[in-house]
Amino acid sequence: MLARLAANRLAGIRQSFRQTSRCFSTALNYHIDTPDNNSDLPWEFSETNKKKVAEILSHYPSNYKQSAVIPLLDLAQQQHGGWLPVSAMNAVAKVVEVAPVRVYEVATFYSMFNRAKVGKYHLLVCGTTPCMIRGSREIEEALLNHLGVKRNEVTKDGLFSVGEMECMGCCVNAPMITVADYSNGSEGYTYNYYEDVTPKRVVEIVEMLRRGEKPPHGTQNPGRIRCGPEGGNTTLLSDPKPPPCRDLDAC
């Protein structure tokens, strides 16, 4: 009786994970072999990226190669169109001379690493409190409705996916999104912030990207310069006076 109850409970837990496995993050914490993601598939850095690998490794002592895991995983992700198959992680493990599980631990911990396919333009909406107060949920809803996908799904043309990231460190210009552009591999990879966005503006940004244009990044508010107040400064309008004791000998 108890064994049957335990088995039913375990089956329910497994089912819940299948249903919500990608609700909150593009970084899965487990691996299931698929035809396009298994350790039997060959994977190696391109000739151009092998030079970048050597440059990255040069930043660390030869007996601490494992310290290069994060930048190497990032380079592998750029090369592979925005996500990390298990064979790419195995390749990184071989470069830094550690057991593959040591690389898996890193890739499953950091949400910056995508364990499943994303769009060529991966749109990440900031979900932390300042952006939520300023309407980030409406921003995400506008993107999902316009693209016809759910969070972390990829559009049928493979161009776009929408995810969430916690604090991107630009709260003063909330709400904001970032666009990871994998459309040209690691050579043309960019990661740009778009701040002070509105539901209308994020749709415009998507359509500009679809046309191959490069939307101006940074604040989307024409009344603001970078992170300055809208309308310009009202204080600190001149250079501040120097401290009286700048000349220590005179003091």
Short mmCIF file of C-alpha atoms in Angstrom, two decimals:
data_model
loop_
_atom_site.label_atom_id
_atom_site.label_comp_id
_atom_site.label_asym_id
_atom_site.label_seq_id
_atom_site.Cartn_x
_atom_site.Cartn_y
_atom_site.Cartn_z
CA MET A 1 0.00 0.00 0.00
CA LEU A 2 2.70 2.46 1.04
CA ALA A 3 4.84 1.48 -1.95
CA ARG A 4 1.93 2.18 -4.32
CA LEU A 5 1.28 5.58 -2.72
CA ALA A 6 4.96 6.47 -2.98
CA ALA A 7 5.03 5.40 -6.63
CA ASN A 8 1.95 7.49 -7.43
CA ARG A 9 3.45 10.48 -5.64
CA LEU A 10 6.72 10.14 -7.58
CA ALA A 11 4.81 9.89 -10.86
CA GLY A 12 2.93 13.09 -10.00
CA ILE A 13 6.18 14.94 -9.25
CA ARG A 14 7.70 13.79 -12.54
CA GLN A 15 4.63 14.92 -14.45
CA SER A 16 4.72 18.37 -12.84
CA PHE A 17 8.36 18.78 -13.87
CA ARG A 18 7.50 17.80 -17.45
CA GLN A 19 4.78 20.44 -17.58
CA THR A 20 6.72 23.30 -16.02
CA SER A 21 10.30 22.45 -16.93
CA ARG A 22 10.79 25.69 -18.88
CA CYS A 23 8.29 28.01 -17.21
CA PHE A 24 10.84 29.97 -15.27
CA SER A 25 14.22 29.64 -16.95
CA THR A 26 16.03 28.71 -20.14
CA ALA A 27 18.63 26.91 -17.99
CA LEU A 28 17.37 23.36 -17.48
CA ASN A 29 18.74 21.51 -14.47
CA TYR A 30 18.64 18.07 -16.06
CA HIS A 31 19.40 16.49 -19.44
CA ILE A 32 17.41 14.13 -21.65
CA ASP A 33 19.01 12.88 -24.86
CA THR A 34 17.35 14.04 -28.07
CA PRO A 35 18.42 13.60 -31.72
CA ASP A 36 19.96 17.08 -31.75
CA ASN A 37 21.33 17.06 -28.20
CA ASN A 38 23.31 14.05 -27.11
CA SER A 39 26.93 13.25 -26.33
CA ASP A 40 27.42 11.21 -29.53
CA LEU A 41 27.10 14.27 -31.75
CA PRO A 42 30.49 15.76 -32.72
CA TRP A 43 31.17 19.32 -31.60
CA GLU A 44 34.29 21.46 -31.60
CA PHE A 45 35.21 25.12 -31.62
CA SER A 46 35.59 26.71 -35.04
CA GLU A 47 39.07 27.60 -36.25
CA THR A 48 38.43 31.27 -35.50
CA ASN A 49 37.14 30.47 -32.03
CA LYS A 50 40.07 28.15 -31.28
CA LYS A 51 42.20 31.29 -31.36
CA LYS A 52 39.78 32.93 -28.91
CA VAL A 53 39.97 29.83 -26.71
CA ALA A 54 43.76 30.14 -26.58
CA GLU A 55 43.45 33.84 -25.73
CA ILE A 56 40.96 33.12 -22.93
CA LEU A 57 43.17 30.38 -21.47
CA SER A 58 46.14 32.76 -21.47
CA HIS A 59 44.43 34.77 -18.72
CA TYR A 60 44.80 31.91 -16.24
CA PRO A 61 47.72 29.88 -14.85
CA SER A 62 48.15 26.60 -16.74
CA ASN A 63 47.23 24.60 -13.61
CA TYR A 64 43.96 26.55 -13.22
CA LYS A 65 42.43 26.06 -16.66
CA GLN A 66 39.09 25.22 -15.06
CA SER A 67 38.75 28.90 -14.12
CA ALA A 68 38.04 29.56 -17.81
CA VAL A 69 34.85 27.46 -17.84
CA ILE A 70 32.41 30.39 -17.84
CA PRO A 71 33.95 32.42 -20.72
CA LEU A 72 34.48 29.23 -22.73
CA LEU A 73 30.85 28.16 -22.24
CA ASP A 74 29.77 31.65 -23.31
CA LEU A 75 31.88 31.38 -26.47
CA ALA A 76 30.48 27.92 -27.21
CA GLN A 77 26.94 29.21 -26.75
CA GLN A 78 27.57 32.08 -29.16
CA GLN A 79 28.97 29.67 -31.75
CA HIS A 80 26.04 27.27 -31.39
CA GLY A 81 23.31 29.82 -31.98
CA GLY A 82 22.50 30.75 -28.42
CA TRP A 83 22.26 27.42 -26.59
CA LEU A 84 24.54 24.72 -25.21
CA PRO A 85 24.15 21.08 -26.28
CA VAL A 86 25.76 18.51 -24.04
CA SER A 87 28.42 17.82 -26.70
CA ALA A 88 29.54 21.46 -26.53
CA MET A 89 29.87 21.21 -22.76
CA ASN A 90 31.91 18.04 -23.20
CA ALA A 91 34.19 19.91 -25.60
CA VAL A 92 34.73 22.65 -23.00
CA ALA A 93 35.49 20.00 -20.37
CA LYS A 94 38.14 18.55 -22.66
CA VAL A 95 39.74 21.96 -23.19
CA VAL A 96 40.01 22.72 -19.47
CA GLU A 97 40.88 19.11 -18.59
CA VAL A 98 38.15 18.39 -16.07
CA ALA A 99 35.42 15.78 -15.78
CA PRO A 100 32.34 16.79 -17.85
CA VAL A 101 30.20 16.93 -14.71
CA ARG A 102 32.26 19.92 -13.52
CA VAL A 103 31.16 21.83 -16.61
CA TYR A 104 27.55 20.65 -16.30
CA GLU A 105 27.49 22.04 -12.76
CA VAL A 106 28.33 25.50 -14.06
CA ALA A 107 25.99 25.39 -17.06
CA THR A 108 23.00 24.33 -14.94
CA PHE A 109 23.68 26.90 -12.22
CA TYR A 110 23.85 30.12 -14.24
CA SER A 111 20.72 31.25 -16.08
CA MET A 112 22.86 32.98 -18.71
CA PHE A 113 23.47 29.54 -20.24
CA ASN A 114 20.58 28.22 -22.31
CA ARG A 115 20.18 24.46 -22.25
CA ALA A 116 17.58 24.37 -25.00
CA LYS A 117 17.18 26.18 -28.31
CA VAL A 118 16.45 29.90 -28.35
CA GLY A 119 15.70 32.28 -31.19
CA LYS A 120 18.38 34.05 -33.19
CA TYR A 121 17.19 37.08 -31.26
CA HIS A 122 16.66 36.07 -27.64
CA LEU A 123 14.60 38.75 -25.90
CA LEU A 124 14.97 38.87 -22.13
CA VAL A 125 12.57 40.90 -20.02
CA CYS A 126 13.78 42.14 -16.64
CA GLY A 127 11.48 40.72 -13.98
CA THR A 128 12.83 42.35 -10.83
CA THR A 129 10.74 44.68 -8.65
CA PRO A 130 11.61 48.13 -10.14
CA CYS A 131 10.84 46.90 -13.67
CA MET A 132 7.68 45.12 -12.51
CA ILE A 133 6.44 48.32 -10.86
CA ARG A 134 7.10 50.13 -14.13
CA GLY A 135 5.20 47.59 -16.25
CA SER A 136 7.53 44.72 -17.20
CA ARG A 137 4.64 42.23 -17.15
CA GLU A 138 2.85 44.30 -19.78
CA ILE A 139 6.09 44.43 -21.78
CA GLU A 140 6.38 40.64 -21.72
CA GLU A 141 2.71 40.20 -22.59
CA ALA A 142 3.07 42.51 -25.60
CA LEU A 143 6.06 40.51 -26.88
CA LEU A 144 4.40 37.12 -26.38
CA ASN A 145 1.15 38.21 -28.01
CA HIS A 146 2.91 39.82 -30.96
CA LEU A 147 5.14 36.81 -31.59
CA GLY A 148 2.46 34.22 -30.84
CA VAL A 149 4.60 32.19 -28.42
CA LYS A 150 4.78 31.34 -24.74
CA ARG A 151 7.73 32.24 -22.55
CA ASN A 152 10.90 30.38 -23.72
CA GLU A 153 9.26 29.07 -26.90
CA VAL A 154 10.86 29.83 -30.26
CA THR A 155 8.87 31.32 -33.13
CA LYS A 156 8.28 29.02 -36.12
CA ASP A 157 10.78 30.96 -38.24
CA GLY A 158 13.44 30.47 -35.56
CA LEU A 159 14.03 34.21 -35.22
CA PHE A 160 12.68 35.07 -31.78
CA SER A 161 12.24 33.72 -28.26
CA VAL A 162 11.24 35.53 -25.08
CA GLY A 163 12.64 34.80 -21.63
CA GLU A 164 13.01 36.49 -18.28
CA MET A 165 16.11 37.60 -16.43
CA GLU A 166 16.47 39.00 -12.97
CA CYS A 167 17.94 42.45 -12.34
CA MET A 168 20.00 43.71 -15.27
CA GLY A 169 21.28 46.63 -13.21
CA CYS A 170 19.55 49.50 -14.98
CA CYS A 171 16.72 50.18 -12.55
CA VAL A 172 16.84 53.93 -13.11
CA ASN A 173 15.62 53.39 -16.69
CA ALA A 174 13.02 50.72 -15.90
CA PRO A 175 11.38 48.87 -17.52
CA MET A 176 13.94 47.31 -19.81
CA ILE A 177 14.71 44.34 -22.00
CA THR A 178 17.93 43.00 -23.44
CA VAL A 179 18.44 41.38 -26.82
CA ALA A 180 21.03 38.64 -27.26
CA ASP A 181 21.72 38.62 -31.00
CA TYR A 182 22.98 35.22 -32.20
CA SER A 183 22.02 35.81 -35.84
CA ASN A 184 25.66 36.00 -36.99
CA GLY A 185 27.30 33.51 -34.65
CA SER A 186 30.11 34.44 -32.30
CA GLU A 187 31.64 36.84 -34.83
CA GLY A 188 28.63 39.16 -34.85
CA TYR A 189 27.28 38.43 -31.38
CA THR A 190 25.86 41.42 -29.52
CA TYR A 191 24.06 41.84 -26.22
CA ASN A 192 22.24 45.16 -25.98
CA TYR A 193 20.02 46.88 -23.42
CA TYR A 194 16.81 48.67 -24.43
CA GLU A 195 15.59 50.85 -21.57
CA ASP A 196 12.48 52.94 -20.85
CA VAL A 197 10.52 50.64 -23.14
CA THR A 198 6.75 50.53 -23.62
CA PRO A 199 4.57 47.73 -25.02
CA LYS A 200 4.39 49.62 -28.31
CA ARG A 201 8.12 50.25 -28.45
CA VAL A 202 9.17 46.61 -27.86
CA VAL A 203 6.98 45.52 -30.77
CA GLU A 204 8.67 48.17 -32.94
CA ILE A 205 12.08 46.86 -31.84
CA VAL A 206 11.08 43.31 -32.81
CA GLU A 207 9.98 44.40 -36.26
CA MET A 208 13.18 46.37 -36.79
CA LEU A 209 15.20 43.27 -35.92
CA ARG A 210 13.04 41.19 -38.26
CA ARG A 211 13.94 43.56 -41.10
CA GLY A 212 17.63 43.22 -40.28
CA GLU A 213 17.88 46.71 -38.83
CA LYS A 214 19.78 47.61 -35.65
CA PRO A 215 17.54 49.56 -33.26
CA PRO A 216 19.36 52.23 -31.24
CA HIS A 217 20.07 50.66 -27.88
CA GLY A 218 19.99 52.37 -24.50
CA THR A 219 17.09 54.52 -23.39
CA GLN A 220 14.08 54.63 -25.71
CA ASN A 221 12.80 57.79 -24.04
CA PRO A 222 13.61 60.79 -26.29
CA GLY A 223 13.39 63.12 -23.29
CA ARG A 224 16.22 61.39 -21.45
CA ILE A 225 19.96 61.41 -22.08
CA ARG A 226 21.46 58.09 -20.96
CA CYS A 227 20.49 57.76 -17.29
CA GLY A 228 19.88 61.45 -16.68
CA PRO A 229 16.52 62.77 -15.52
CA GLU A 230 13.82 63.26 -18.12
CA GLY A 231 13.87 66.90 -19.27
CA GLY A 232 17.45 67.49 -18.10
CA ASN A 233 19.13 68.27 -14.81
CA THR A 234 17.47 70.51 -12.24
CA THR A 235 20.41 70.38 -9.81
CA LEU A 236 24.20 70.20 -10.13
CA LEU A 237 24.05 72.61 -13.06
CA SER A 238 27.66 73.75 -12.70
CA ASP A 239 30.97 72.21 -11.72
CA PRO A 240 31.09 71.53 -7.98
CA LYS A 241 33.47 73.57 -5.86
CA PRO A 242 36.71 71.73 -5.00
CA PRO A 243 37.23 70.68 -1.39
CA PRO A 244 39.03 73.33 0.71
CA CYS A 245 41.85 70.99 1.67
CA ARG A 246 42.84 69.69 -1.73
CA ASP A 247 46.28 71.23 -1.09
CA LEU A 248 47.29 69.18 1.91
CA ASP A 249 50.39 71.33 2.62
CA ALA A 250 48.19 74.46 2.84
CA CYS A 251 45.93 72.70 5.31
#
